[in-house]
PDB file of C-alpha atoms in Angstrom:
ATOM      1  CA  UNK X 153       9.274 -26.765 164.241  1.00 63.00           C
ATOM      2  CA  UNK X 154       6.837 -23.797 164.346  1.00 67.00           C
ATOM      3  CA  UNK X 155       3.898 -25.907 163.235  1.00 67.00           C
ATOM      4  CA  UNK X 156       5.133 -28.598 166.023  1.00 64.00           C
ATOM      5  CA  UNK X 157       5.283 -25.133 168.217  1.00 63.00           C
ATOM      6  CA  UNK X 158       1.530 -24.065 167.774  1.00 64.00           C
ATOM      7  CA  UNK X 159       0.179 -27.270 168.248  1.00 67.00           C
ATOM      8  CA  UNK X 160       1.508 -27.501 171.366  1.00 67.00           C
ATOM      9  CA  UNK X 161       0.413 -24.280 172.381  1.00 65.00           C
ATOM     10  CA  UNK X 162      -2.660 -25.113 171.086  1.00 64.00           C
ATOM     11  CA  UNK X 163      -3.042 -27.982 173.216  1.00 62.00           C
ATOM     12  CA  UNK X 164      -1.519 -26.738 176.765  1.00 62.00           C
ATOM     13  CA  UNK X 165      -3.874 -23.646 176.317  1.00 61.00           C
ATOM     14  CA  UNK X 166      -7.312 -26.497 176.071  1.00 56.00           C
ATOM     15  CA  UNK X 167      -5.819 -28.609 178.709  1.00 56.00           C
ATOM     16  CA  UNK X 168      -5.628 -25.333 180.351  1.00 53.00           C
ATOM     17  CA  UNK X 169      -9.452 -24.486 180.147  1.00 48.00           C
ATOM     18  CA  UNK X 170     -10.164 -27.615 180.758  1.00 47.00           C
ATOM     19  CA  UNK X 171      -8.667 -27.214 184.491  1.00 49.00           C
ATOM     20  CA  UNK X 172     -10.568 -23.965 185.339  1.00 48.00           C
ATOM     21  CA  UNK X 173      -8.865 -21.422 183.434  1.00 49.00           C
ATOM     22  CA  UNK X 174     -11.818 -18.586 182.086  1.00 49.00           C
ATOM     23  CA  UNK X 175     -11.995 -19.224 178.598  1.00 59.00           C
ATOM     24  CA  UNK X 176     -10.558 -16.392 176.181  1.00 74.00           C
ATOM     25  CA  UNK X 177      -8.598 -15.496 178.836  1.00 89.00           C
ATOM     26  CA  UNK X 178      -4.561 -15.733 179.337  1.00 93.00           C
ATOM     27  CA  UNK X 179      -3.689 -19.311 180.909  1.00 93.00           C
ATOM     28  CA  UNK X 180      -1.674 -19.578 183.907  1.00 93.00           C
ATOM     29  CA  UNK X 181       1.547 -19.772 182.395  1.00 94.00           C
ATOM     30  CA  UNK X 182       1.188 -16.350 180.142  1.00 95.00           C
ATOM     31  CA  UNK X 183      -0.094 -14.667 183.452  1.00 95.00           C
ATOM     32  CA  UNK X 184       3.116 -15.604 185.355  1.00 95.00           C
ATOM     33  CA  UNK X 185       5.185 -14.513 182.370  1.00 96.00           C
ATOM     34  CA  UNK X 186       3.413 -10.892 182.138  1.00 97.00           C
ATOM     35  CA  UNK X 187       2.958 -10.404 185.926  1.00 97.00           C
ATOM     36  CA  UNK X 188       6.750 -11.562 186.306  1.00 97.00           C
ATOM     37  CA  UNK X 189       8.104  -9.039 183.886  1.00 97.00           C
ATOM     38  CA  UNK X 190       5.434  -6.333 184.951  1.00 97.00           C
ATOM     39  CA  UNK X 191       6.987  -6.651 188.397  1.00 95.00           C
ATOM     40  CA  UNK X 192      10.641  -6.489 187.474  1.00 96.00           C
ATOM     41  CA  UNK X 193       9.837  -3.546 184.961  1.00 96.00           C
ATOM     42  CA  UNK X 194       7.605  -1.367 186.927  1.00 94.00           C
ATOM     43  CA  UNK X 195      10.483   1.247 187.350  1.00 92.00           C
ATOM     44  CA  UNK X 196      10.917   1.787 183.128  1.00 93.00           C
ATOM     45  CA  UNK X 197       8.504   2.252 180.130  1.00 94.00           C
ATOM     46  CA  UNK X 198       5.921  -0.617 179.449  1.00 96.00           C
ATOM     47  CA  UNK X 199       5.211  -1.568 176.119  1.00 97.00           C
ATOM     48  CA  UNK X 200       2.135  -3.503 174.790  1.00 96.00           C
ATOM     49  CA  UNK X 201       4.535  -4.989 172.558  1.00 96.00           C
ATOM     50  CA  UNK X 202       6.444  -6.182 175.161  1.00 97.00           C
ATOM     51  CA  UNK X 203       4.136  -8.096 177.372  1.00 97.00           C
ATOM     52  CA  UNK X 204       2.318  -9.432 174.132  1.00 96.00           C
ATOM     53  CA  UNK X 205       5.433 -10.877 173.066  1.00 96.00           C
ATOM     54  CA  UNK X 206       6.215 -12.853 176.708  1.00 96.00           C
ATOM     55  CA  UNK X 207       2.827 -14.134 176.395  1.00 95.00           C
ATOM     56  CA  UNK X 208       3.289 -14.997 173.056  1.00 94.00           C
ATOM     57  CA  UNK X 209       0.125 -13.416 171.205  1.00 94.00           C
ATOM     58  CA  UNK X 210      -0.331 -10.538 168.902  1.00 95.00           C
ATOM     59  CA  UNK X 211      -0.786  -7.259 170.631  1.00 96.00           C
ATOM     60  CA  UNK X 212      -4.266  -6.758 170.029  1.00 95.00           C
ATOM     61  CA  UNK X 213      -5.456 -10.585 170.769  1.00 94.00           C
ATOM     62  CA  UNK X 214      -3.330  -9.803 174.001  1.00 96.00           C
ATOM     63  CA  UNK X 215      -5.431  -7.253 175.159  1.00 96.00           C
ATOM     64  CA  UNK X 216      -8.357  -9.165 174.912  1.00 95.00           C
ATOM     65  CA  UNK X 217      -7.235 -11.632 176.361  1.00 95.00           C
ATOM     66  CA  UNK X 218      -5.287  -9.832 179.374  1.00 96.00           C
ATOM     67  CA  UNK X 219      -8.810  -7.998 179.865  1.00 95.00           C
ATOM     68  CA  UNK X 220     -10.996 -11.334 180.335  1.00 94.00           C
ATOM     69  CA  UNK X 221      -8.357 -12.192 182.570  1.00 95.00           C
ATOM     70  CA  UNK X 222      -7.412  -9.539 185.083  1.00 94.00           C
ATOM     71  CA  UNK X 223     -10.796  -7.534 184.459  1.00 94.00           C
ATOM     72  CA  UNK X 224      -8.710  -4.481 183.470  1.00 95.00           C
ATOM     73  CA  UNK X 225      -6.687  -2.935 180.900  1.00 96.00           C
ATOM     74  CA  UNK X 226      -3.371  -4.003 180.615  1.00 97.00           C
ATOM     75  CA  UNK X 227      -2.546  -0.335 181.053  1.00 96.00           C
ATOM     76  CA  UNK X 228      -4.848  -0.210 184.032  1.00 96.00           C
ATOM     77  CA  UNK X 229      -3.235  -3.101 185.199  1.00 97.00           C
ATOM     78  CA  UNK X 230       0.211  -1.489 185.715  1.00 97.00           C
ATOM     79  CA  UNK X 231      -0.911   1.987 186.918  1.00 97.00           C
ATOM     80  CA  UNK X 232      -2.385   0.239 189.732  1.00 96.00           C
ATOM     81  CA  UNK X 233       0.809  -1.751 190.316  1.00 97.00           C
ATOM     82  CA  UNK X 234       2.931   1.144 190.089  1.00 96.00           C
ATOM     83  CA  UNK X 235       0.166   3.000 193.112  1.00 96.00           C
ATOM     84  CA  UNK X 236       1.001  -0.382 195.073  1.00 95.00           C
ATOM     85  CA  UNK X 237       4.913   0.210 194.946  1.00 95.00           C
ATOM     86  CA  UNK X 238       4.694   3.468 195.084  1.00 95.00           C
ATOM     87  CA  UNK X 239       2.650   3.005 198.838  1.00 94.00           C
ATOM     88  CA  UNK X 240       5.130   0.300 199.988  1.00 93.00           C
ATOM     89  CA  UNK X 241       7.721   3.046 199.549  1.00 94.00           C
ATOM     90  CA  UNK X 242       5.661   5.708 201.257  1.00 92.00           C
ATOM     91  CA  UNK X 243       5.669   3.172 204.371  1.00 90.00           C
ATOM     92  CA  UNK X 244       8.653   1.758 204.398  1.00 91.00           C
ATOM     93  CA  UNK X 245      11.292   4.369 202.858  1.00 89.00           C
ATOM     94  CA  UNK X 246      12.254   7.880 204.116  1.00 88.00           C
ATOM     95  CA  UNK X 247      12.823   8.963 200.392  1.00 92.00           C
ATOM     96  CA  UNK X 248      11.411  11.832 198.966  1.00 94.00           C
ATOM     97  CA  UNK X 249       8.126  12.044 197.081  1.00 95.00           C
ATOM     98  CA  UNK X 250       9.872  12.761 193.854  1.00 95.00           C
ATOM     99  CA  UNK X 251      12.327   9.639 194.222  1.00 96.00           C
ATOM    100  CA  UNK X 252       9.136   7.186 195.029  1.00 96.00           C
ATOM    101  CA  UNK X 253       7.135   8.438 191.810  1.00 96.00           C
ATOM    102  CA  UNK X 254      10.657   7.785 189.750  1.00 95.00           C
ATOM    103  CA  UNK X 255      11.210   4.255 191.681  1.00 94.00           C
ATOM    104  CA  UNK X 256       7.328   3.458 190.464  1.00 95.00           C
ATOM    105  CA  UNK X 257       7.739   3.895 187.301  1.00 95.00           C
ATOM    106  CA  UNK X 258       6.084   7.465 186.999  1.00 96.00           C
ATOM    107  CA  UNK X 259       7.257  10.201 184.625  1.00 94.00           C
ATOM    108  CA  UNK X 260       7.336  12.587 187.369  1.00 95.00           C
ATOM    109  CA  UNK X 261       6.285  13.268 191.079  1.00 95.00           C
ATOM    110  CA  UNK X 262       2.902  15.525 189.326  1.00 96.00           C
ATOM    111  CA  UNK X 263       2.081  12.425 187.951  1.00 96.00           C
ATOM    112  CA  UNK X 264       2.396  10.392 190.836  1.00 96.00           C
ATOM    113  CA  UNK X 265      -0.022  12.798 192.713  1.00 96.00           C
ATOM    114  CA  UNK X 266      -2.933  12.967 189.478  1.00 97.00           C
ATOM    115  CA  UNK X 267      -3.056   9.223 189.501  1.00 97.00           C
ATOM    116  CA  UNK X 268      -2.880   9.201 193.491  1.00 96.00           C
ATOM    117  CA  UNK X 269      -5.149  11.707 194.317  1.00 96.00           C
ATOM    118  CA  UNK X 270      -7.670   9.584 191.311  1.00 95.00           C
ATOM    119  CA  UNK X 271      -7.269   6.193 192.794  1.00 95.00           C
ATOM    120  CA  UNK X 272      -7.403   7.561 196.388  1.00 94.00           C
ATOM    121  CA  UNK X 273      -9.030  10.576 196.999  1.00 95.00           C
ATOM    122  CA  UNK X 274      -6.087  12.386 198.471  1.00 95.00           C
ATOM    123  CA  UNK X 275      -2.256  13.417 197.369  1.00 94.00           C
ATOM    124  CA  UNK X 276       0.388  11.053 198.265  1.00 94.00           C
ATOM    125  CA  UNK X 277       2.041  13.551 200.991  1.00 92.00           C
ATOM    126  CA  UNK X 278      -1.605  14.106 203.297  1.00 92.00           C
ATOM    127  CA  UNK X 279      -1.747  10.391 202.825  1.00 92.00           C
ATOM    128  CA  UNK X 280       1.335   9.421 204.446  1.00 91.00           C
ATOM    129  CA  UNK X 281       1.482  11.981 207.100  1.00 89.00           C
ATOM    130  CA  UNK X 282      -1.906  10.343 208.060  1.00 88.00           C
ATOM    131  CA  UNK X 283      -0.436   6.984 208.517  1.00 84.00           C
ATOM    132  CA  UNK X 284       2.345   8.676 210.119  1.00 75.00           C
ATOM    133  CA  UNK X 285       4.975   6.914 208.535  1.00 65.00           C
ATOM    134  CA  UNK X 286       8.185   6.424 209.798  1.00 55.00           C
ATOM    135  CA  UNK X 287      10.467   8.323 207.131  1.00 49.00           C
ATOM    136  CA  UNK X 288       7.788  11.725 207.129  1.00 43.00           C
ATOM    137  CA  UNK X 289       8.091  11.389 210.631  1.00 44.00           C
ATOM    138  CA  UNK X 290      11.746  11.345 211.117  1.00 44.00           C
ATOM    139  CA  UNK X 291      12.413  13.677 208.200  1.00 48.00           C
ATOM    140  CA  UNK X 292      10.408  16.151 209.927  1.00 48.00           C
ATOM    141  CA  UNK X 293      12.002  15.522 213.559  1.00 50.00           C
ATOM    142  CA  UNK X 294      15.720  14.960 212.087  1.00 50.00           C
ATOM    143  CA  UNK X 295      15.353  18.579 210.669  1.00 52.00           C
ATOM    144  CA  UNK X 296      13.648  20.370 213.859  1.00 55.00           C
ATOM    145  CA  UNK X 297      16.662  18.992 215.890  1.00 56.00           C
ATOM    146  CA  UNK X 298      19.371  19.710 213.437  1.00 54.00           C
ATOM    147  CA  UNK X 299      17.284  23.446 213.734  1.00 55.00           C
ATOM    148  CA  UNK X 300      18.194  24.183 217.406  1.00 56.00           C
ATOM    149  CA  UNK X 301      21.012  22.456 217.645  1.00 55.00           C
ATOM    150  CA  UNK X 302      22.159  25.062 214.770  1.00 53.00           C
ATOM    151  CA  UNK X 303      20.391  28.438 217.109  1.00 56.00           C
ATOM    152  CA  UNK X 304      22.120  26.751 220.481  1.00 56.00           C
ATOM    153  CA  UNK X 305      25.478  26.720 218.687  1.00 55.00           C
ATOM    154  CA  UNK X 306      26.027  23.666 218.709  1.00 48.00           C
ATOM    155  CA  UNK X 307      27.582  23.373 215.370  1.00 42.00           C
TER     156      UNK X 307
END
């Protein structure tokens, strides 16, 4: 059965090639397997390991071949994805920095800002003040108005 196994992979990855994929690079199934669980594991720890072993190949021939494929490391890779989610949650969530950098998968909200500021040339907070996002934007006027309501006694 695991001979019968490897020849088959053997033989969907060169029918693979043979239909455009770059050779020594993932095929299109192994892509959709480690972008899948990439995606759905964004918010947790990522292993090499892991995605070598849902694209069935040995961690080092993984990275290889991840590299001819995407043109980054696999680390790389998910750093930038993590930026990406971390943005869609800037623009379309009134959550706090600290919650968006934990919902991306960073360690902390520091680390969301190094990487940030590295990939974009400013920190996460000027950068969605300057798109004036809706939950900044509300934050800021939900807590002016809850302010003089509070000094005209309204409370």
């Amino acid at each position: 059965l695991t001979m019968a196994s490897r020849i088959l992979r053997v033989e969907i990855e060169r029918c693979s090639v043979a239909n455009g994929c770059p050779t020594g690079g993932l095929v299109g199934w192994q892509v959709a397997r480690v972008q899948a669980y990439i995606n759905s594991n964004l918010h947790r720890t990522i292993h090499i390991r892991d995605l070598s072993s849902v694209a069935g190949r040995s961690p080092a021939h993984f990275c290889r071949r991840f590299k001819s494929t995407f043109g980054e490391t696999p680390h790389a890779y998910v750093v930038r994805r993590r930026l990406e989610k971390a943005c869609h949650l800037m623009m379309t969530s009134a959550v706090s920095m600290s919650e968006i950098a934990l919902s991306a998968g960073f360690s902390d909200q520091a680390h969301l800002c190094r990487l940030f500021r590295q990939a974009f040339g400013q920190s996460p907070a000027i950068w969605r003040r300057e798109r004036g996002i809706l939950g900044e934007v509300t934050l800021r006027k939900g807590a002016e108005e809850n302010s003089r309501e509070r000094s005209a006694g309204k409370f």
